Short mmCIF file of C-alpha atoms in Angstrom, two decimals:
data_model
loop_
_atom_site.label_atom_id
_atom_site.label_comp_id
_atom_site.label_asym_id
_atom_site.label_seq_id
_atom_site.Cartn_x
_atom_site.Cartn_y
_atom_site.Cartn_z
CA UNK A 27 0.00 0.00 0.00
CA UNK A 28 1.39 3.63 -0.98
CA UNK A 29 2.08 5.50 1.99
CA UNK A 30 3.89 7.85 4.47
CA UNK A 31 4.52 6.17 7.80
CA UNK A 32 5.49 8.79 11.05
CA UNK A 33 6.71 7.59 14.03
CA UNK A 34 5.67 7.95 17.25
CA UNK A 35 2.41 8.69 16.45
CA UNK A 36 1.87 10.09 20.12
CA UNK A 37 4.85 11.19 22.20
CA UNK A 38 5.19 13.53 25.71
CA UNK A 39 8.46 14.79 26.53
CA UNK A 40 10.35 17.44 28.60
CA UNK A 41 11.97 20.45 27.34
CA UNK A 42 15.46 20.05 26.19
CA UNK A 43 15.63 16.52 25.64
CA UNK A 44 15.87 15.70 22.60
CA UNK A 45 13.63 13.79 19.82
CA UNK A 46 13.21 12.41 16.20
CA UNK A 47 10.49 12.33 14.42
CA UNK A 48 10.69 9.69 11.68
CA UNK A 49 9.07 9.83 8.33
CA UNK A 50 9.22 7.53 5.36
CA UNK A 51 7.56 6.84 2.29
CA UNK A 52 7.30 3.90 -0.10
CA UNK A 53 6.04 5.77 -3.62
CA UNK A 54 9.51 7.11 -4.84
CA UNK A 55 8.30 10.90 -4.27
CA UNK A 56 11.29 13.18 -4.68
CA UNK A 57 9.57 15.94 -2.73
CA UNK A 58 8.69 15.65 0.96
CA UNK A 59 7.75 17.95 3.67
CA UNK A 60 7.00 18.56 7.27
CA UNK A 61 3.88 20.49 8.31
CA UNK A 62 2.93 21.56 11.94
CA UNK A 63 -0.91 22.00 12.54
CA UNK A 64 -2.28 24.11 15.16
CA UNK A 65 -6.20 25.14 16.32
CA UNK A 66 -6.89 28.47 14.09
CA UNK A 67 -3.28 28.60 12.10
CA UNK A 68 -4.35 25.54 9.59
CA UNK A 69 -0.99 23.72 8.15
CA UNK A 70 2.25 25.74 8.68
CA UNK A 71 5.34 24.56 6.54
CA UNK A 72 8.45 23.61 8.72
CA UNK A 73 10.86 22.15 6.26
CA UNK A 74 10.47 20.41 2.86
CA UNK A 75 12.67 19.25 0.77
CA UNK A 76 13.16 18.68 -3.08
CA UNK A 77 15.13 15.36 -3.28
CA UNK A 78 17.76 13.66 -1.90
CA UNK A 79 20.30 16.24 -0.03
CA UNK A 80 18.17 19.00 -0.60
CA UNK A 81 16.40 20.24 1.90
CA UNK A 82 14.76 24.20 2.66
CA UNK A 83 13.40 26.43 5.75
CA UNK A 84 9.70 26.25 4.92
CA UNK A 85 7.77 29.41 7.24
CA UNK A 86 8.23 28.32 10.96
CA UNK A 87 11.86 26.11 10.83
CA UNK A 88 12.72 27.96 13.93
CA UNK A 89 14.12 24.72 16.72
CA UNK A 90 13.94 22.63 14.34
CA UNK A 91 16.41 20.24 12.19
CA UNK A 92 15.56 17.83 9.13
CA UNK A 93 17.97 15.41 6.84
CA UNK A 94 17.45 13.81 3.51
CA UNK A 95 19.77 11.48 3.01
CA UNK A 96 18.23 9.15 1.15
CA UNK A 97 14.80 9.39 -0.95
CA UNK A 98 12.27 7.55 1.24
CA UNK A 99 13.44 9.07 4.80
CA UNK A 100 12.90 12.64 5.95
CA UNK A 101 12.97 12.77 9.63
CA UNK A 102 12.11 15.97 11.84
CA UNK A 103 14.26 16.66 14.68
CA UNK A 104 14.25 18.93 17.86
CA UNK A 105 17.53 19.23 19.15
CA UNK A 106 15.87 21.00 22.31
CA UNK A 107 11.85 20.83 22.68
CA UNK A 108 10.60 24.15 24.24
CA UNK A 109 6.60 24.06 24.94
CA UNK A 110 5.53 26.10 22.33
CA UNK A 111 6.72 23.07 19.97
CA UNK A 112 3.77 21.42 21.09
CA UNK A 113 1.56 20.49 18.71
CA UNK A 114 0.24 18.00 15.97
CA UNK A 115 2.95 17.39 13.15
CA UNK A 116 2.51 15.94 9.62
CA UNK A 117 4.93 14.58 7.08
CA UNK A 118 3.69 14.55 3.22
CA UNK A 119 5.59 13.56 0.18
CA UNK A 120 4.47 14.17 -3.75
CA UNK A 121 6.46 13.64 -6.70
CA UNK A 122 8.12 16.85 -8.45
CA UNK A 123 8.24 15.66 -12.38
CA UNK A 124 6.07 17.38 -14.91
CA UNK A 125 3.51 20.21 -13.86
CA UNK A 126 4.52 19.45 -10.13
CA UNK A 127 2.23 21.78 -8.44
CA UNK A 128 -0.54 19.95 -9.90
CA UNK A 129 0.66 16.61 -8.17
CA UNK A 130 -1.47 15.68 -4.70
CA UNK A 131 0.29 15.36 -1.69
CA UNK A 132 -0.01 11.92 0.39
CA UNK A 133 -0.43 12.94 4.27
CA UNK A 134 1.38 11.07 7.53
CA UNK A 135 -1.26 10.34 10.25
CA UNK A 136 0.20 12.30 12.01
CA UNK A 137 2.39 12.50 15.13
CA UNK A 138 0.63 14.58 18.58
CA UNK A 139 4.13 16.16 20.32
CA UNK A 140 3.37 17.49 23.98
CA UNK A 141 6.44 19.18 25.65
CA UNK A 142 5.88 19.66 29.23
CA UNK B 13 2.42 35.72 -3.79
CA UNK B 14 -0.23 33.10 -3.29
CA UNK B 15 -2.94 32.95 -0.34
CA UNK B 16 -6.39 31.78 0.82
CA UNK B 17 -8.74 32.41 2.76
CA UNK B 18 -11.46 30.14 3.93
CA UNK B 19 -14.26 32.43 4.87
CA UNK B 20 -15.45 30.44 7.24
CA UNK B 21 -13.74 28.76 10.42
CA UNK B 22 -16.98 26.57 11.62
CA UNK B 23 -20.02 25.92 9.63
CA UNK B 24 -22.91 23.88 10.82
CA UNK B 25 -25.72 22.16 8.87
CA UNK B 26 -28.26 19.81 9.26
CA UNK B 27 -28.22 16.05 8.42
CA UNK B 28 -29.51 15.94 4.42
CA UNK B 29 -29.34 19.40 4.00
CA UNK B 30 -26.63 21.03 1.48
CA UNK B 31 -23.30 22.06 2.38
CA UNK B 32 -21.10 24.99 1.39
CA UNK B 33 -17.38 25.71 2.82
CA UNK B 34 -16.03 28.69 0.86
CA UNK B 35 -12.66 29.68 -0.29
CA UNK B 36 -10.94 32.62 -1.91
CA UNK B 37 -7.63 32.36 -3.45
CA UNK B 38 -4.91 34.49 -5.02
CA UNK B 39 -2.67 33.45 -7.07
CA UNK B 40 -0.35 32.98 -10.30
CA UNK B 41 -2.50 32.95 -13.81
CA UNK B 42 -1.68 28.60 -13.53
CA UNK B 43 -2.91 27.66 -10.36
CA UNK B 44 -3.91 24.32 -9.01
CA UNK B 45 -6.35 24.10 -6.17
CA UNK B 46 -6.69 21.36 -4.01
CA UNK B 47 -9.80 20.65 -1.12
CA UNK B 48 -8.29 18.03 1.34
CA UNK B 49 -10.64 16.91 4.15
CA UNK B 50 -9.52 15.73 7.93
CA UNK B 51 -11.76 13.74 10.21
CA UNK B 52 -10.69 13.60 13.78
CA UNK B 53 -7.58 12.12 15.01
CA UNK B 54 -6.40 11.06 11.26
CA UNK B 55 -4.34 12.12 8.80
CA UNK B 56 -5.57 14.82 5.57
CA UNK B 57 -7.11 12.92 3.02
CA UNK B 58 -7.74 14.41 -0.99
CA UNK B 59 -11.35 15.37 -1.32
CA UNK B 60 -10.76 16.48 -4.94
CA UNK B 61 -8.21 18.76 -6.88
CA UNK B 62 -8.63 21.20 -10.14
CA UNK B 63 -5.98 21.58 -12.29
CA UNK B 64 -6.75 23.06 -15.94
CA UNK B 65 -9.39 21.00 -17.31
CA UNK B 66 -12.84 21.09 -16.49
CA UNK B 67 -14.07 23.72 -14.06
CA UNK B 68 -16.25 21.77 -12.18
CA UNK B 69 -14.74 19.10 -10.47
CA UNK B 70 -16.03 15.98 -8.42
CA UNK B 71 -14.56 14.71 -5.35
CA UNK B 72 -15.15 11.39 -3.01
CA UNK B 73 -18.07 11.29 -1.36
CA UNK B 74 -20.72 13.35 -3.12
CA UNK B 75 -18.71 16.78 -3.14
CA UNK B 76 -17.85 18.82 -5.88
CA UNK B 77 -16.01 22.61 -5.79
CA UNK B 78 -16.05 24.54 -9.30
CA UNK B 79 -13.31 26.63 -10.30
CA UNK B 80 -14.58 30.68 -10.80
CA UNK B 81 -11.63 32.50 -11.97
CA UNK B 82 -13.52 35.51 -12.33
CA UNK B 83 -14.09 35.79 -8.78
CA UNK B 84 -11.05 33.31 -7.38
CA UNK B 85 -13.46 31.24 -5.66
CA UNK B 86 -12.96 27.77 -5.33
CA UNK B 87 -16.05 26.61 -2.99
CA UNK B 88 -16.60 23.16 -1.98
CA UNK B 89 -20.50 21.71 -1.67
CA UNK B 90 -22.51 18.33 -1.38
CA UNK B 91 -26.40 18.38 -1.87
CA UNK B 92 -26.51 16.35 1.35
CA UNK B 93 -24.76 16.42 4.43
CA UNK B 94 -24.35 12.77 6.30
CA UNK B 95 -22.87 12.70 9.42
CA UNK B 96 -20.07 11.14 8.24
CA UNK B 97 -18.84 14.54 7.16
CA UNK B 98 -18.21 16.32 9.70
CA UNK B 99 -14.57 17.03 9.96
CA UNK B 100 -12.09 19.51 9.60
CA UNK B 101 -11.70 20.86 5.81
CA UNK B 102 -8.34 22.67 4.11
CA UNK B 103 -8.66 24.49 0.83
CA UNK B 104 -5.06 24.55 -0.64
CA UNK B 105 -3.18 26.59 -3.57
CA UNK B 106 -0.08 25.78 -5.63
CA UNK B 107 1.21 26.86 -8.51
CA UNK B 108 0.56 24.70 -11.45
CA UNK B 109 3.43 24.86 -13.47
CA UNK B 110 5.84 25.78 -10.76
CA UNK B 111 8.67 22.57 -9.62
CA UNK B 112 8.79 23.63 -6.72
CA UNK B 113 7.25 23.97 -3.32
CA UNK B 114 4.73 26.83 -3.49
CA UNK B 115 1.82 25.06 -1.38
CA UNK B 116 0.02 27.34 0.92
CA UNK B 117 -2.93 26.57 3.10
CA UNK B 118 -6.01 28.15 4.24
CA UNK B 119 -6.75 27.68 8.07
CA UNK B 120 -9.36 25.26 7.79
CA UNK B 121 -13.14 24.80 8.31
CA UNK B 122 -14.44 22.82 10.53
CA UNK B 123 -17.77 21.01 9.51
CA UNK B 124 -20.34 20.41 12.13
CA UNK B 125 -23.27 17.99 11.04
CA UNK B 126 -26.53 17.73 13.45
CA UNK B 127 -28.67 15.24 13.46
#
């Protein structure tokens, strides 16, 4: 089954300690991205990135770190989780060939972060 | 620079009766337009998408959004609302033509169907 897999899907943690959230995707998409979802704000971009070793600040990067170093993998990481990180995250991948902004993007479940 | 706006952050409607979320856009002359659709505690699933072809498109599920460039509105309805529907709803804009990463959201409505 075509997806994108995040992991842990539910996680509670104290601030400064550090975390990894993992993504991955089995459809070959060169283009993935991390979203972070809060009540009233909709889907904010944190990082995306266009293929393998290429990654970008989406608009709120701000504590956070990603990696691409291979094609499937894309994981989010807080080096050290303040509360205001807490929230609902997402992970979605598309492919960039041809009119790419046309292509759909497949959506994580989701992972709920809660830094005490 | 692209943008929407979803005028609406809650709507509520009765069980069988029709259902409109609206959404405003702004964007390049190419733009794609996208209605995804979140139900509590999952992930965002594609309701439908437009792209350049026919300006009334159909989604899963019974909904449908046409494509009014003359008034960049991109509005999302269903003739009946089940309670199955109610969920969270994100109109999105990208540039069509663009490789790149132009996606930008609109802040959601949240469907409330009453039985």
């Amino acid at each position: 089954e075509a997806q994108v897999t995040q992991n842990p899907r539910y996680l509670i943690t104290v601030t400064g300690k550090k975390l990894t959230v993992t993504c991955s995707q089995n459809m070959n998409h060169e283009y993935m991205s991390w979203y972070r979802q809060d009540p009233g704000l909709g889907l904010r971009q944190i990082y995306y990135s266009m293929n393998v070793e290429v990654t970008d600040k989406g608009d709120v990067p701000e504590g956070y770190k990603v990696s691409r170093k291979e094609k499937r993998n894309f994981p989010l990481i807080l080096e050290s989780p303040s509360p205001n990180q807490t929230s609902l995250y997402f992970c979605a991948s598309r492919k960039n060939t041809g009119a790419s902004g046309a292509n759909v993007l497949t959506f994580g479940a989701g992972s709920r972060l809660t830094v005490l | 620079a692209q943008s929407v706006t979803q005028l609406d952050s809650h709507v509520s409607v009765s069980e069988g009766t029709p259902v409109l979320l609206r959404c405003n856009y702004s964007s390049s002359y190419s733009p794609s337009l996208f209605w995804y659709v979140q139900h509590p505690n999952k992930g965002l699933q594609l309701l439908l998408k437009y792209t350049s072809a026919a300006t009334l498109v159909k989604g899963i599920n019974g909904f449908e959004a046409e494509f009014k460039k003359s008034e960049t509105s991109f509005h999302l309805t269903k003739p009946s609302a089940h309670m199955s529907d109610a969920a969270e709803y994100f109109c999105v804009v990208s540039d069509r033509m663009e490789y790149g990463n132009k996606l930008v959201f609109g802040a959601g409505t949240i469907l409330r169907v009453k039985s």
